[in-house]
PDB file of C-alpha atoms in Angstrom:
ATOM      1  CA  UNK A   1     -80.157 -52.439-135.608  1.00  0.00           C
ATOM      2  CA  UNK A   2     -76.797 -54.048-136.377  1.00  0.00           C
ATOM      3  CA  UNK A   3     -76.151 -54.151-140.127  1.00  0.00           C
ATOM      4  CA  UNK A   4     -72.670 -55.662-140.125  1.00  0.00           C
ATOM      5  CA  UNK A   5     -72.045 -58.709-142.253  1.00  0.00           C
ATOM      6  CA  UNK A   6     -70.372 -61.913-141.200  1.00  0.00           C
ATOM      7  CA  UNK A   7     -67.773 -61.768-143.961  1.00  0.00           C
ATOM      8  CA  UNK A   8     -64.343 -62.696-142.720  1.00  0.00           C
ATOM      9  CA  UNK A   9     -61.153 -61.034-143.810  1.00  0.00           C
ATOM     10  CA  UNK A  10     -58.920 -63.159-146.033  1.00  0.00           C
ATOM     11  CA  UNK A  11     -55.883 -64.646-144.334  1.00  0.00           C
ATOM     12  CA  UNK A  12     -52.375 -63.691-145.374  1.00  0.00           C
ATOM     13  CA  UNK A  13     -52.044 -67.129-147.022  1.00  0.00           C
ATOM     14  CA  UNK A  14     -55.209 -66.478-149.044  1.00  0.00           C
ATOM     15  CA  UNK A  15     -53.990 -63.051-150.132  1.00  0.00           C
ATOM     16  CA  UNK A  16     -50.591 -64.418-151.113  1.00  0.00           C
ATOM     17  CA  UNK A  17     -52.244 -67.344-152.918  1.00  0.00           C
ATOM     18  CA  UNK A  18     -54.119 -64.789-155.048  1.00  0.00           C
ATOM     19  CA  UNK A  19     -50.801 -63.114-155.878  1.00  0.00           C
ATOM     20  CA  UNK A  20     -49.288 -66.501-156.816  1.00  0.00           C
ATOM     21  CA  UNK A  21     -52.253 -67.279-159.089  1.00  0.00           C
ATOM     22  CA  UNK A  22     -52.006 -63.821-160.627  1.00  0.00           C
ATOM     23  CA  UNK A  23     -48.333 -64.386-161.397  1.00  0.00           C
ATOM     24  CA  UNK A  24     -49.072 -67.810-162.914  1.00  0.00           C
ATOM     25  CA  UNK A  25     -51.780 -66.353-165.160  1.00  0.00           C
ATOM     26  CA  UNK A  26     -49.776 -63.253-166.041  1.00  0.00           C
ATOM     27  CA  UNK A  27     -46.823 -65.349-167.189  1.00  0.00           C
ATOM     28  CA  UNK A  28     -48.927 -68.027-168.911  1.00  0.00           C
ATOM     29  CA  UNK A  29     -47.421 -70.931-166.986  1.00  0.00           C
ATOM     30  CA  UNK A  30     -48.683 -74.173-168.461  1.00  0.00           C
ATOM     31  CA  UNK A  31     -50.767 -76.694-166.585  1.00  0.00           C
ATOM     32  CA  UNK A  32     -48.373 -79.127-164.963  1.00  0.00           C
ATOM     33  CA  UNK A  33     -45.535 -76.606-164.916  1.00  0.00           C
ATOM     34  CA  UNK A  34     -43.039 -77.178-162.118  1.00  0.00           C
ATOM     35  CA  UNK A  35     -43.106 -74.286-159.671  1.00  0.00           C
ATOM     36  CA  UNK A  36     -40.619 -73.750-156.860  1.00  0.00           C
ATOM     37  CA  UNK A  37     -41.143 -72.089-153.515  1.00  0.00           C
ATOM     38  CA  UNK A  38     -37.785 -70.333-153.772  1.00  0.00           C
ATOM     39  CA  UNK A  39     -38.617 -68.805-157.160  1.00  0.00           C
ATOM     40  CA  UNK A  40     -41.965 -67.452-156.011  1.00  0.00           C
ATOM     41  CA  UNK A  41     -40.464 -66.210-152.756  1.00  0.00           C
ATOM     42  CA  UNK A  42     -37.946 -64.195-154.762  1.00  0.00           C
ATOM     43  CA  UNK A  43     -40.434 -62.891-157.303  1.00  0.00           C
ATOM     44  CA  UNK A  44     -43.036 -61.901-154.710  1.00  0.00           C
ATOM     45  CA  UNK A  45     -40.402 -60.707-152.217  1.00  0.00           C
ATOM     46  CA  UNK A  46     -41.548 -62.818-149.282  1.00  0.00           C
ATOM     47  CA  UNK A  47     -39.890 -65.637-147.363  1.00  0.00           C
ATOM     48  CA  UNK A  48     -40.507 -69.295-148.136  1.00  0.00           C
ATOM     49  CA  UNK A  49     -42.794 -69.904-145.149  1.00  0.00           C
ATOM     50  CA  UNK A  50     -45.603 -67.624-146.407  1.00  0.00           C
ATOM     51  CA  UNK A  51     -45.159 -69.091-149.900  1.00  0.00           C
ATOM     52  CA  UNK A  52     -45.455 -72.581-148.433  1.00  0.00           C
ATOM     53  CA  UNK A  53     -48.705 -71.544-146.709  1.00  0.00           C
ATOM     54  CA  UNK A  54     -50.031 -70.020-149.935  1.00  0.00           C
ATOM     55  CA  UNK A  55     -49.132 -73.194-151.855  1.00  0.00           C
ATOM     56  CA  UNK A  56     -50.963 -75.243-149.215  1.00  0.00           C
ATOM     57  CA  UNK A  57     -54.034 -73.038-149.639  1.00  0.00           C
ATOM     58  CA  UNK A  58     -53.862 -73.490-153.427  1.00  0.00           C
ATOM     59  CA  UNK A  59     -53.437 -77.236-152.990  1.00  0.00           C
ATOM     60  CA  UNK A  60     -56.473 -77.440-150.684  1.00  0.00           C
ATOM     61  CA  UNK A  61     -58.537 -75.595-153.297  1.00  0.00           C
ATOM     62  CA  UNK A  62     -57.454 -77.758-156.230  1.00  0.00           C
ATOM     63  CA  UNK A  63     -55.214 -75.234-157.994  1.00  0.00           C
ATOM     64  CA  UNK A  64     -51.955 -76.972-157.175  1.00  0.00           C
ATOM     65  CA  UNK A  65     -50.773 -80.569-156.908  1.00  0.00           C
ATOM     66  CA  UNK A  66     -47.954 -81.423-154.519  1.00  0.00           C
ATOM     67  CA  UNK A  67     -46.148 -84.656-155.278  1.00  0.00           C
ATOM     68  CA  UNK A  68     -44.441 -86.270-152.280  1.00  0.00           C
ATOM     69  CA  UNK A  69     -40.680 -85.686-152.246  1.00  0.00           C
ATOM     70  CA  UNK A  70     -41.018 -83.498-155.323  1.00  0.00           C
ATOM     71  CA  UNK A  71     -42.011 -79.968-156.149  1.00  0.00           C
ATOM     72  CA  UNK A  72     -45.441 -78.508-156.799  1.00  0.00           C
ATOM     73  CA  UNK A  73     -47.135 -78.658-160.185  1.00  0.00           C
TER      74      UNK A  73
END
């Protein structure tokens, strides 16, 4: 009998999004604080593209608000 579960592995964007959230909580960033891709890329030592994907994941899950032609909050 097959006892494997159907749980999927988290994507790299999901894993990085968890790291971003951890950093936000660890440093007590306030709600509405302006966060920059370049800053998080430097802090987490990844390029901006993975950060952008992580931010998109956070936005889709209601943790982040992206204002058009502005930064993320």
